């Protein structure tokens, strides 16, 4: 049996969808900044790799996500453009993975705020 939704229910769904899209755009902007910083700063890469490994070992990251993040990190030094394209890919899987990013503490709070404020003004 097909379920029918009330106009109020459809508005809530639409608002939730718009809210999710807005959050995904902010996350994407932050990931671009973090990825560019990781490309420029080799010293930050090990902490990301350790986060990936730790989350996988502790069951906080599924095998598919582990493979995606691990493979992307292998591209960073030799093929940074492939790394960047992968991190910023507009797929359902990458949108989901970016929401639980291993790129924690790559940006300082000041860099994070600057990135978000700059993206709002564009």
C-alpha positions as a printed Julia matrix, in Angstrom:
122×3 Matrix{Float64}:
  0.0    0.0    0.0
  1.37   3.38  -1.01
  1.76   5.84   1.8
  0.44   9.37   1.33
  2.04  12.29   3.08
  0.31  15.42   4.32
  1.47  18.82   3.02
  3.04  19.54   6.42
  4.91  16.23   6.31
  6.17  16.99   2.79
  7.37  20.43   3.94
  9.3   18.83   6.83
 10.87  16.35   4.43
 11.74  19.18   2.06
 13.22  21.25   4.9
 15.22  18.25   6.13
 16.47  17.62   2.61
 17.49  21.27   2.2
 19.16  21.18   5.61
 21.08  18.0    4.68
 22.13  19.56   1.37
 23.39  22.67   3.18
 25.35  20.57   5.68
 26.82  18.49   2.85
 27.93  21.69   1.07
 29.63  22.95   4.24
 31.31  19.59   4.78
 32.49  19.6    1.16
 34.0   23.09   1.52
 35.77  22.03   4.71
 37.07  18.85   3.05
 38.49  20.83   0.16
 40.41  23.0    2.63
 41.54  19.98   4.65
 42.59  18.02   1.56
 44.6   20.96   0.22
 46.29  21.34   3.6
 47.09  17.62   3.71
 48.6   17.83   0.21
 50.75  20.79   1.29
 51.72  19.45   4.74
 53.17  15.94   4.8
 53.5   16.1    8.6
 49.71  15.95   9.05
 49.16  12.8    7.01
 50.23  10.28   9.64
 47.6   11.45  12.12
 44.9   10.88   9.48
 46.24   7.39   8.74
 46.29   6.62  12.46
 42.68   7.82  12.8
 41.61   5.58   9.91
 43.4    2.57  11.4
 42.08   3.23  14.9
 38.48   3.63  13.77
 38.67   0.47  11.7
 40.24  -1.54  14.53
 37.61  -0.28  17.0
 34.71  -1.07  14.67
 33.87   2.6   14.07
 34.66   2.35  10.35
 33.35  -0.36   8.06
 35.63  -2.22   5.67
 34.41  -0.33   2.58
 35.05   3.04   4.21
 38.42   1.84   5.45
 39.42   0.86   1.91
 38.25   4.17   0.44
 40.09   6.36   2.96
 43.22   4.17   2.95
 43.43   4.14  -0.84
 42.89   7.89  -1.03
 45.72   8.46   1.45
 48.02   6.36  -0.74
 47.43   8.73  -3.66
 48.22  11.92  -1.75
 51.98  12.05  -2.34
 52.3   10.83  -5.93
 48.92  11.82  -7.38
 47.47  14.64  -5.28
 44.91  15.47  -7.97
 43.47  11.94  -7.71
 43.41  12.28  -3.91
 41.57  15.61  -4.16
 39.06  14.31  -6.74
 38.36  11.28  -4.57
 37.85  13.25  -1.37
 35.55  15.71  -3.14
 33.63  13.14  -5.23
 29.92  13.89  -5.41
 28.66  10.4   -4.62
 26.34   9.14  -1.92
 29.16   7.03  -0.48
 31.6    9.94  -0.22
 28.96  12.26   1.21
 28.35   9.66   3.91
 32.07   9.08   4.54
 32.8   12.8    4.75
 30.23  13.12   7.55
 32.47  10.85   9.69
 35.77  12.15   8.36
 39.14  10.9    9.55
 40.53  14.4    8.83
 39.98  15.47  12.43
 42.19  18.31  13.72
 43.65  19.02  10.28
 42.23  22.53  10.3
 42.55  24.81  13.27
 39.33  26.36  14.55
 40.39  29.67  12.99
 41.02  28.0    9.61
 37.68  26.18   9.84
 35.76  29.38  10.56
 37.62  31.29   7.85
 36.83  28.53   5.31
 33.14  28.51   6.2
 32.88  32.32   6.24
 34.64  32.57   2.88
 32.31  30.0    1.34
 29.25  31.89   2.61
 30.41  35.11   0.99
 30.94  33.52  -2.42
